[in-house]
C-alpha cells in the first residue's frame, strides 16, 4: 500500500475498488536462534533437542532476573533447516526469525568459523537486535586461535562473533568477548557446558542451576528406587503415553500454526493477483474458524496477530465485493486485535505497522461513506503511528515510506474537504519524503511511481487555488516522469494508462490559462495514447472508457477554440464508445449529452433534447465528490436554459436557469472552473453585479477559458 495508488480525480481511470495493501506475515517469537555450520549437524541436533526438552526447575521458574522472567521451557528454538525447508525466500525468513529471537546461540567450531552463512546470521542478529544476547557454545577448535598465524585453522569463533557492535547495530572494530559454554570433553563436561548455556539464557547462577538439577535427579532416583517394579512399569507406560501426547499436541499445534501462516502469506499472495475472491474469502474464513475455538484474550502474540490478519483479509474481500458495511465491521475487529498486540509490546515497529494498516482502512471506509470527521481523525492517527515507527527505527525504509503515505493520505482527506491550502502543505511534505527516498534509490520503481502520484495531488491542490503556473510546472514534471518510467519499462501499460489522465489534467491547466493550442496538442497526445491501449486489448472496458474520456475532453477544448467541426468528430466517436459501455449513470454519459448540447448551441442546432438528457444523466451520477456532482448538475440545468432560450422559449429558459442557481452548492472553497460556472449562472439570472465580481476574481487568478 504504496498507498498513494488512489489518484487525484483528474488522474483517475475507471477502476475497481482499491485493493488493501499487502501486509507482511506476523512473526513467531523464538526463545533463541541456533546458528551452526551444517557440517556440525549431529551436534546441533543434540543441542537443539536438549534445549527444547529442558524443564526449568520449578523453584526457578517465574523468578525475575536480569534477563526477564524465567520461563518454564526454553522453546521454541529456531533452526533454519527445520523451520524453512519450504520457504520461498530463505534470506528474508531467516532475518525475520533472527529479529524475533531473544538470544542467538552460535555453535562454534572451525567449520562454523569459516561458514559464510553462520557469520551472516551473527551480523544480522547484532544489527537487528543490538540489545540481544549472543551466546557461544564451543563444540570444537579454540576461541581466538586465529590470533596465532600457525593455529588459524583451529579458530572456532566466526569473525562477527569476535567483533563488538554498538547500540545501533554497527560494527566498531573492537574485540568482543562473548559468553561461551564448552561442550568439549566427555559426557559430564558436555552436560556442564549445556547447563552453563542455560544459566546464561535464564540469567541465574550456574551453581544454583547445578544444585537444583542435582537435587531434582536425586529425588527422582529416590522415588524410582522406592517404587515397585509393577508401578515402574505402569508409570513408564503412562509417561511414554504422556510424552507422545505432548509431542503430538505440540506437533499438531506447530503444524496448524504453520498452515495458518502459509494461508495468510504465500497462498494469499498467489490468489490476490488473479482475483480469486471466493478462494481468498475461504482462506480468511478457515483461519477465523480455527481461532474461534480459542479465547482471543488468551491467544499468544503470534496467534493474535494472525487472527487480525485473517480479519483484515476477510474485510479486503468484502470491500472488493462492495459490501462496505461488513468490511467496516471486520476491519474494526482487526483493529481491536492489533491494538491489543501493541498494548503488549508498545515499541515494536512491526506491530505498529500492522495496526496502522487497519487504522488506514477504517478511515478510508469512513471517507467513502462521507464521514469526513472520522476519516480525518484516522488519517492523523495513521500519521502519528508512522512517525513513531520512524522514531523507533530511523533507518528502516519501509517505515519512512509509510510516513510518506500517511502525509499524502491526510492531504487527500483535506483536499476532499476542500481545504486546498492545508492539503497542499501535506502533499509538499509527502513529496519531500518520497523524493529523498527516490534519490537514494533511483532504480526503485515503486518510489518513482509514488513521486509521480504525489506530484499529481500537489498539482491539483494548486490548481484548485488558482495557482496555474505552479500547477502547470508540477504537471509538466509529472507527465515527463511518467514518460521516462514508461520508456524505461519498455511501454509497461501500468505507466501508459496513468499517462493519459495526467496529460488530460495538464491540458486542462493550459486551457484554464488561455493556451488552447497547447491544450489541444496535449489532449491529442492523450487520445493517441489511449487509442494505443485500446489497440492492445479491445475488450478492456477500462481502457475504452479512458479513451472516450480523453476524446470528450478534447472536444470540449475544441469547442472553446471555435473548432466545432473537429469537436463534432470527437464527440461522435467518444459517445459511441460510451454507449457500448452501457453505463447510464456514469459521468461519461452525462458529459456526452452536455457536449452534444454545447455543440448544438455553437452550430445553431437543436440543443434542448441533449440538454434534457444531460440533466437526467447528471441527476444519476454519484462520483464520490458530492459537491462536484452538484456543480455539474447546475451546469446541465444552465445548458438546458441556454437551449430553451435559443429556441425562443424565454419562460422555460428562466425556469431552467433558476433551477441551476438553486442547485449550486454552498461551499467554503470553489475551484476556478466552478467559480466560472457560478458567474455564468448568475449572469443568466440577471445578477450582473455578482457575476462581475466573480469575473474579476477569475481575471486576477489568470483564468481565461470561456464558458460554452
PDB file of C-alpha atoms in Angstrom, residues 70-284:
ATOM      1  CA  UNK A  70      12.391 -17.173  33.991  1.00  0.00           C
ATOM      2  CA  UNK A  71      10.181 -19.355  31.730  1.00  0.00           C
ATOM      3  CA  UNK A  72       9.178 -22.956  32.339  1.00  0.00           C
ATOM      4  CA  UNK A  73      10.542 -24.084  28.966  1.00  0.00           C
ATOM      5  CA  UNK A  74      13.247 -22.884  26.553  1.00  0.00           C
ATOM      6  CA  UNK A  75      11.042 -23.260  23.480  1.00  0.00           C
ATOM      7  CA  UNK A  76      10.711 -22.709  20.637  1.00  0.00           C
ATOM      8  CA  UNK A  77      14.294 -22.788  19.413  1.00  0.00           C
ATOM      9  CA  UNK A  78      14.684 -21.767  15.761  1.00  0.00           C
ATOM     10  CA  UNK A  79      16.767 -23.873  13.364  1.00  0.00           C
ATOM     11  CA  UNK A  80      16.915 -22.745   9.739  1.00  0.00           C
ATOM     12  CA  UNK A  81      16.955 -26.271   8.276  1.00  0.00           C
ATOM     13  CA  UNK A  82      13.926 -27.405  10.266  1.00  0.00           C
ATOM     14  CA  UNK A  83      11.875 -24.234  10.054  1.00  0.00           C
ATOM     15  CA  UNK A  84      12.489 -23.044   6.489  1.00  0.00           C
ATOM     16  CA  UNK A  85      12.605 -26.128   4.319  1.00  0.00           C
ATOM     17  CA  UNK A  86       9.551 -24.970   2.328  1.00  0.00           C
ATOM     18  CA  UNK A  87      10.267 -21.223   2.378  1.00  0.00           C
ATOM     19  CA  UNK A  88      10.389 -19.215  -0.835  1.00  0.00           C
ATOM     20  CA  UNK A  89      12.831 -16.584   0.383  1.00  0.00           C
ATOM     21  CA  UNK A  90      15.303 -18.004   2.887  1.00  0.00           C
ATOM     22  CA  UNK A  91      17.146 -14.716   3.400  1.00  0.00           C
ATOM     23  CA  UNK A  92      14.009 -12.776   4.340  1.00  0.00           C
ATOM     24  CA  UNK A  93      12.643 -15.510   6.587  1.00  0.00           C
ATOM     25  CA  UNK A  94      15.930 -16.020   8.428  1.00  0.00           C
ATOM     26  CA  UNK A  95      16.268 -12.274   9.004  1.00  0.00           C
ATOM     27  CA  UNK A  96      12.727 -12.167  10.388  1.00  0.00           C
ATOM     28  CA  UNK A  97      13.429 -15.111  12.693  1.00  0.00           C
ATOM     29  CA  UNK A  98      16.631 -13.515  13.949  1.00  0.00           C
ATOM     30  CA  UNK A  99      14.781 -10.295  14.714  1.00  0.00           C
ATOM     31  CA  UNK A 100      12.137 -12.304  16.588  1.00  0.00           C
ATOM     32  CA  UNK A 101      14.603 -14.265  18.775  1.00  0.00           C
ATOM     33  CA  UNK A 102      15.622 -13.322  22.324  1.00  0.00           C
ATOM     34  CA  UNK A 103      19.032 -14.999  22.071  1.00  0.00           C
ATOM     35  CA  UNK A 104      21.423 -16.078  19.357  1.00  0.00           C
ATOM     36  CA  UNK A 105      23.225 -19.339  20.156  1.00  0.00           C
ATOM     37  CA  UNK A 106      26.259 -19.929  17.945  1.00  0.00           C
ATOM     38  CA  UNK A 107      27.634 -23.478  17.817  1.00  0.00           C
ATOM     39  CA  UNK A 108      31.314 -22.632  17.418  1.00  0.00           C
ATOM     40  CA  UNK A 109      33.637 -24.990  15.549  1.00  0.00           C
ATOM     41  CA  UNK A 110      36.323 -24.479  12.893  1.00  0.00           C
ATOM     42  CA  UNK A 111      33.614 -25.217  10.301  1.00  0.00           C
ATOM     43  CA  UNK A 112      31.354 -22.502  11.748  1.00  0.00           C
ATOM     44  CA  UNK A 113      34.257 -20.029  11.842  1.00  0.00           C
ATOM     45  CA  UNK A 114      34.629 -20.296   8.055  1.00  0.00           C
ATOM     46  CA  UNK A 115      30.906 -20.539   7.259  1.00  0.00           C
ATOM     47  CA  UNK A 116      29.644 -17.531   5.304  1.00  0.00           C
ATOM     48  CA  UNK A 117      26.022 -18.144   6.421  1.00  0.00           C
ATOM     49  CA  UNK A 118      26.839 -18.552  10.096  1.00  0.00           C
ATOM     50  CA  UNK A 119      28.769 -15.293  10.060  1.00  0.00           C
ATOM     51  CA  UNK A 120      25.948 -13.545   8.159  1.00  0.00           C
ATOM     52  CA  UNK A 121      23.403 -14.708  10.751  1.00  0.00           C
ATOM     53  CA  UNK A 122      25.540 -13.259  13.541  1.00  0.00           C
ATOM     54  CA  UNK A 123      25.890  -9.950  11.686  1.00  0.00           C
ATOM     55  CA  UNK A 124      22.152  -9.767  11.021  1.00  0.00           C
ATOM     56  CA  UNK A 125      21.271 -10.503  14.667  1.00  0.00           C
ATOM     57  CA  UNK A 126      23.700  -7.913  16.013  1.00  0.00           C
ATOM     58  CA  UNK A 127      22.352  -5.286  13.619  1.00  0.00           C
ATOM     59  CA  UNK A 128      18.674  -6.075  14.144  1.00  0.00           C
ATOM     60  CA  UNK A 129      18.935  -6.779  17.897  1.00  0.00           C
ATOM     61  CA  UNK A 130      21.810  -4.702  19.307  1.00  0.00           C
ATOM     62  CA  UNK A 131      20.236  -5.261  22.736  1.00  0.00           C
ATOM     63  CA  UNK A 132      20.044  -9.017  22.163  1.00  0.00           C
ATOM     64  CA  UNK A 133      22.345 -11.547  23.752  1.00  0.00           C
ATOM     65  CA  UNK A 134      24.778 -13.695  21.729  1.00  0.00           C
ATOM     66  CA  UNK A 135      25.895 -16.918  23.411  1.00  0.00           C
ATOM     67  CA  UNK A 136      28.759 -19.020  22.109  1.00  0.00           C
ATOM     68  CA  UNK A 137      28.814 -22.814  22.518  1.00  0.00           C
ATOM     69  CA  UNK A 138      32.226 -24.314  21.785  1.00  0.00           C
ATOM     70  CA  UNK A 139      31.894 -27.677  20.061  1.00  0.00           C
ATOM     71  CA  UNK A 140      35.459 -27.912  18.716  1.00  0.00           C
ATOM     72  CA  UNK A 141      38.556 -25.872  17.929  1.00  0.00           C
ATOM     73  CA  UNK A 142      39.820 -22.983  20.041  1.00  0.00           C
ATOM     74  CA  UNK A 143      38.499 -19.429  20.567  1.00  0.00           C
ATOM     75  CA  UNK A 144      40.736 -16.680  19.148  1.00  0.00           C
ATOM     76  CA  UNK A 145      43.210 -19.244  17.766  1.00  0.00           C
ATOM     77  CA  UNK A 146      43.406 -17.032  14.662  1.00  0.00           C
ATOM     78  CA  UNK A 147      45.436 -14.569  16.740  1.00  0.00           C
ATOM     79  CA  UNK A 148      48.320 -17.006  16.176  1.00  0.00           C
ATOM     80  CA  UNK A 149      49.037 -17.431  12.481  1.00  0.00           C
ATOM     81  CA  UNK A 150      50.073 -21.079  12.651  1.00  0.00           C
ATOM     82  CA  UNK A 151      46.894 -22.015  14.569  1.00  0.00           C
ATOM     83  CA  UNK A 152      44.416 -20.080  12.446  1.00  0.00           C
ATOM     84  CA  UNK A 153      42.802 -23.330  11.241  1.00  0.00           C
ATOM     85  CA  UNK A 154      41.745 -24.090  14.824  1.00  0.00           C
ATOM     86  CA  UNK A 155      39.720 -20.881  15.169  1.00  0.00           C
ATOM     87  CA  UNK A 156      36.125 -21.673  16.211  1.00  0.00           C
ATOM     88  CA  UNK A 157      34.652 -18.151  16.587  1.00  0.00           C
ATOM     89  CA  UNK A 158      33.243 -16.636  13.341  1.00  0.00           C
ATOM     90  CA  UNK A 159      34.566 -13.109  12.563  1.00  0.00           C
ATOM     91  CA  UNK A 160      31.324 -11.317  13.502  1.00  0.00           C
ATOM     92  CA  UNK A 161      31.326 -13.061  16.889  1.00  0.00           C
ATOM     93  CA  UNK A 162      34.783 -11.713  17.624  1.00  0.00           C
ATOM     94  CA  UNK A 163      33.794  -8.084  16.894  1.00  0.00           C
ATOM     95  CA  UNK A 164      31.868  -5.716  19.175  1.00  0.00           C
ATOM     96  CA  UNK A 165      28.801  -3.878  17.759  1.00  0.00           C
ATOM     97  CA  UNK A 166      27.437  -0.606  19.167  1.00  0.00           C
ATOM     98  CA  UNK A 167      23.910   0.115  20.406  1.00  0.00           C
ATOM     99  CA  UNK A 168      22.759   0.986  16.864  1.00  0.00           C
ATOM    100  CA  UNK A 169      23.935  -2.344  15.491  1.00  0.00           C
ATOM    101  CA  UNK A 170      27.094  -1.025  13.808  1.00  0.00           C
ATOM    102  CA  UNK A 171      30.472  -2.821  13.951  1.00  0.00           C
ATOM    103  CA  UNK A 172      33.053  -0.913  15.997  1.00  0.00           C
ATOM    104  CA  UNK A 173      36.229  -2.772  15.064  1.00  0.00           C
ATOM    105  CA  UNK A 174      36.778  -3.566  18.758  1.00  0.00           C
ATOM    106  CA  UNK A 175      37.267  -7.091  20.027  1.00  0.00           C
ATOM    107  CA  UNK A 176      34.287  -8.820  21.649  1.00  0.00           C
ATOM    108  CA  UNK A 177      34.435 -11.356  24.450  1.00  0.00           C
ATOM    109  CA  UNK A 178      31.231 -13.395  24.026  1.00  0.00           C
ATOM    110  CA  UNK A 179      29.812 -15.592  26.777  1.00  0.00           C
ATOM    111  CA  UNK A 180      30.875 -19.150  25.965  1.00  0.00           C
ATOM    112  CA  UNK A 181      29.861 -22.620  27.135  1.00  0.00           C
ATOM    113  CA  UNK A 182      32.176 -25.550  26.389  1.00  0.00           C
ATOM    114  CA  UNK A 183      30.768 -28.870  25.148  1.00  0.00           C
ATOM    115  CA  UNK A 184      34.189 -30.431  24.527  1.00  0.00           C
ATOM    116  CA  UNK A 185      35.246 -33.435  26.571  1.00  0.00           C
ATOM    117  CA  UNK A 186      33.204 -36.316  27.993  1.00  0.00           C
ATOM    118  CA  UNK A 187      29.524 -36.622  28.826  1.00  0.00           C
ATOM    119  CA  UNK A 188      29.883 -34.821  32.164  1.00  0.00           C
ATOM    120  CA  UNK A 189      31.761 -31.943  30.528  1.00  0.00           C
ATOM    121  CA  UNK A 190      29.105 -31.692  27.839  1.00  0.00           C
ATOM    122  CA  UNK A 191      26.312 -31.630  30.458  1.00  0.00           C
ATOM    123  CA  UNK A 192      28.107 -28.960  32.466  1.00  0.00           C
ATOM    124  CA  UNK A 193      28.616 -26.868  29.328  1.00  0.00           C
ATOM    125  CA  UNK A 194      24.951 -27.247  28.486  1.00  0.00           C
ATOM    126  CA  UNK A 195      23.882 -26.090  31.964  1.00  0.00           C
ATOM    127  CA  UNK A 196      26.219 -23.092  31.671  1.00  0.00           C
ATOM    128  CA  UNK A 197      24.469 -22.140  28.425  1.00  0.00           C
ATOM    129  CA  UNK A 198      21.035 -22.479  30.064  1.00  0.00           C
ATOM    130  CA  UNK A 199      22.155 -20.431  33.075  1.00  0.00           C
ATOM    131  CA  UNK A 200      23.336 -17.678  30.734  1.00  0.00           C
ATOM    132  CA  UNK A 201      19.962 -17.548  28.974  1.00  0.00           C
ATOM    133  CA  UNK A 202      17.944 -17.602  32.205  1.00  0.00           C
ATOM    134  CA  UNK A 203      20.171 -15.101  33.984  1.00  0.00           C
ATOM    135  CA  UNK A 204      20.732 -17.374  37.003  1.00  0.00           C
ATOM    136  CA  UNK A 205      23.916 -18.602  38.636  1.00  0.00           C
ATOM    137  CA  UNK A 206      25.450 -21.810  37.319  1.00  0.00           C
ATOM    138  CA  UNK A 207      25.897 -23.219  40.859  1.00  0.00           C
ATOM    139  CA  UNK A 208      22.251 -22.607  41.642  1.00  0.00           C
ATOM    140  CA  UNK A 209      21.153 -24.377  38.487  1.00  0.00           C
ATOM    141  CA  UNK A 210      23.556 -27.305  39.015  1.00  0.00           C
ATOM    142  CA  UNK A 211      22.445 -27.762  42.628  1.00  0.00           C
ATOM    143  CA  UNK A 212      18.795 -27.751  41.720  1.00  0.00           C
ATOM    144  CA  UNK A 213      19.455 -30.062  38.768  1.00  0.00           C
ATOM    145  CA  UNK A 214      21.279 -32.498  41.097  1.00  0.00           C
ATOM    146  CA  UNK A 215      18.542 -32.221  43.701  1.00  0.00           C
ATOM    147  CA  UNK A 216      15.905 -32.994  41.129  1.00  0.00           C
ATOM    148  CA  UNK A 217      17.905 -36.008  39.901  1.00  0.00           C
ATOM    149  CA  UNK A 218      18.369 -37.317  43.429  1.00  0.00           C
ATOM    150  CA  UNK A 219      14.673 -37.007  44.229  1.00  0.00           C
ATOM    151  CA  UNK A 220      13.785 -38.750  41.030  1.00  0.00           C
ATOM    152  CA  UNK A 221      16.231 -41.599  41.788  1.00  0.00           C
ATOM    153  CA  UNK A 222      14.932 -41.960  45.321  1.00  0.00           C
ATOM    154  CA  UNK A 223      11.362 -42.106  44.125  1.00  0.00           C
ATOM    155  CA  UNK A 224      12.209 -44.607  41.402  1.00  0.00           C
ATOM    156  CA  UNK A 225      14.119 -46.804  43.873  1.00  0.00           C
ATOM    157  CA  UNK A 226      11.185 -46.869  46.266  1.00  0.00           C
ATOM    158  CA  UNK A 227       8.622 -47.699  43.598  1.00  0.00           C
ATOM    159  CA  UNK A 228       7.665 -51.275  42.866  1.00  0.00           C
ATOM    160  CA  UNK A 229       8.501 -52.950  39.595  1.00  0.00           C
ATOM    161  CA  UNK A 230       4.860 -53.024  38.525  1.00  0.00           C
ATOM    162  CA  UNK A 231       4.417 -49.401  39.494  1.00  0.00           C
ATOM    163  CA  UNK A 232       7.501 -48.532  37.496  1.00  0.00           C
ATOM    164  CA  UNK A 233       6.109 -50.378  34.503  1.00  0.00           C
ATOM    165  CA  UNK A 234       2.749 -48.632  34.725  1.00  0.00           C
ATOM    166  CA  UNK A 235       4.385 -45.275  35.325  1.00  0.00           C
ATOM    167  CA  UNK A 236       6.709 -45.808  32.413  1.00  0.00           C
ATOM    168  CA  UNK A 237       3.808 -46.636  30.145  1.00  0.00           C
ATOM    169  CA  UNK A 238       1.907 -43.569  31.305  1.00  0.00           C
ATOM    170  CA  UNK A 239       4.993 -41.404  30.904  1.00  0.00           C
ATOM    171  CA  UNK A 240       5.529 -42.672  27.388  1.00  0.00           C
ATOM    172  CA  UNK A 241       1.880 -42.004  26.552  1.00  0.00           C
ATOM    173  CA  UNK A 242       2.076 -38.525  28.085  1.00  0.00           C
ATOM    174  CA  UNK A 243       5.246 -37.697  26.195  1.00  0.00           C
ATOM    175  CA  UNK A 244       3.756 -38.974  22.987  1.00  0.00           C
ATOM    176  CA  UNK A 245       0.557 -36.988  23.609  1.00  0.00           C
ATOM    177  CA  UNK A 246       2.564 -33.891  24.446  1.00  0.00           C
ATOM    178  CA  UNK A 247       4.757 -34.251  21.370  1.00  0.00           C
ATOM    179  CA  UNK A 248       1.720 -34.981  19.217  1.00  0.00           C
ATOM    180  CA  UNK A 249      -0.131 -31.907  20.537  1.00  0.00           C
ATOM    181  CA  UNK A 250       2.947 -29.767  20.061  1.00  0.00           C
ATOM    182  CA  UNK A 251       3.439 -31.058  16.544  1.00  0.00           C
ATOM    183  CA  UNK A 252      -0.235 -30.540  15.704  1.00  0.00           C
ATOM    184  CA  UNK A 253      -0.141 -27.006  17.079  1.00  0.00           C
ATOM    185  CA  UNK A 254       3.010 -26.198  15.125  1.00  0.00           C
ATOM    186  CA  UNK A 255       1.536 -27.754  12.006  1.00  0.00           C
ATOM    187  CA  UNK A 256      -1.684 -25.760  12.417  1.00  0.00           C
ATOM    188  CA  UNK A 257       0.156 -22.515  13.081  1.00  0.00           C
ATOM    189  CA  UNK A 258       2.393 -23.204  10.090  1.00  0.00           C
ATOM    190  CA  UNK A 259      -0.637 -23.849   7.882  1.00  0.00           C
ATOM    191  CA  UNK A 260      -2.267 -20.633   9.105  1.00  0.00           C
ATOM    192  CA  UNK A 261       0.901 -18.674   8.309  1.00  0.00           C
ATOM    193  CA  UNK A 262       1.024 -20.251   4.841  1.00  0.00           C
ATOM    194  CA  UNK A 263      -2.636 -19.457   4.171  1.00  0.00           C
ATOM    195  CA  UNK A 264      -2.232 -15.834   5.232  1.00  0.00           C
ATOM    196  CA  UNK A 265       1.100 -15.465   3.451  1.00  0.00           C
ATOM    197  CA  UNK A 266       2.119 -17.425   0.379  1.00  0.00           C
ATOM    198  CA  UNK A 267      -1.368 -18.678  -0.531  1.00  0.00           C
ATOM    199  CA  UNK A 268      -2.974 -15.238  -0.189  1.00  0.00           C
ATOM    200  CA  UNK A 269      -0.191 -13.624  -2.224  1.00  0.00           C
ATOM    201  CA  UNK A 270      -0.763 -16.147  -5.036  1.00  0.00           C
ATOM    202  CA  UNK A 271      -4.550 -15.690  -5.060  1.00  0.00           C
ATOM    203  CA  UNK A 272      -4.647 -11.875  -4.952  1.00  0.00           C
ATOM    204  CA  UNK A 273      -3.182 -11.155  -8.422  1.00  0.00           C
ATOM    205  CA  UNK A 274      -5.666 -13.467 -10.146  1.00  0.00           C
ATOM    206  CA  UNK A 275      -8.667 -12.000  -8.331  1.00  0.00           C
ATOM    207  CA  UNK A 276      -9.890 -15.271  -6.753  1.00  0.00           C
ATOM    208  CA  UNK A 277     -12.244 -13.624  -4.270  1.00  0.00           C
ATOM    209  CA  UNK A 278     -14.001 -16.878  -3.281  1.00  0.00           C
ATOM    210  CA  UNK A 279     -10.667 -18.536  -2.562  1.00  0.00           C
ATOM    211  CA  UNK A 280      -9.387 -15.504  -0.641  1.00  0.00           C
ATOM    212  CA  UNK A 281     -12.589 -15.395   1.372  1.00  0.00           C
ATOM    213  CA  UNK A 282     -12.205 -19.106   2.075  1.00  0.00           C
ATOM    214  CA  UNK A 283      -8.685 -18.555   3.415  1.00  0.00           C
ATOM    215  CA  UNK A 284      -9.863 -15.864   5.834  1.00  0.00           C
TER     216      UNK A 284
END
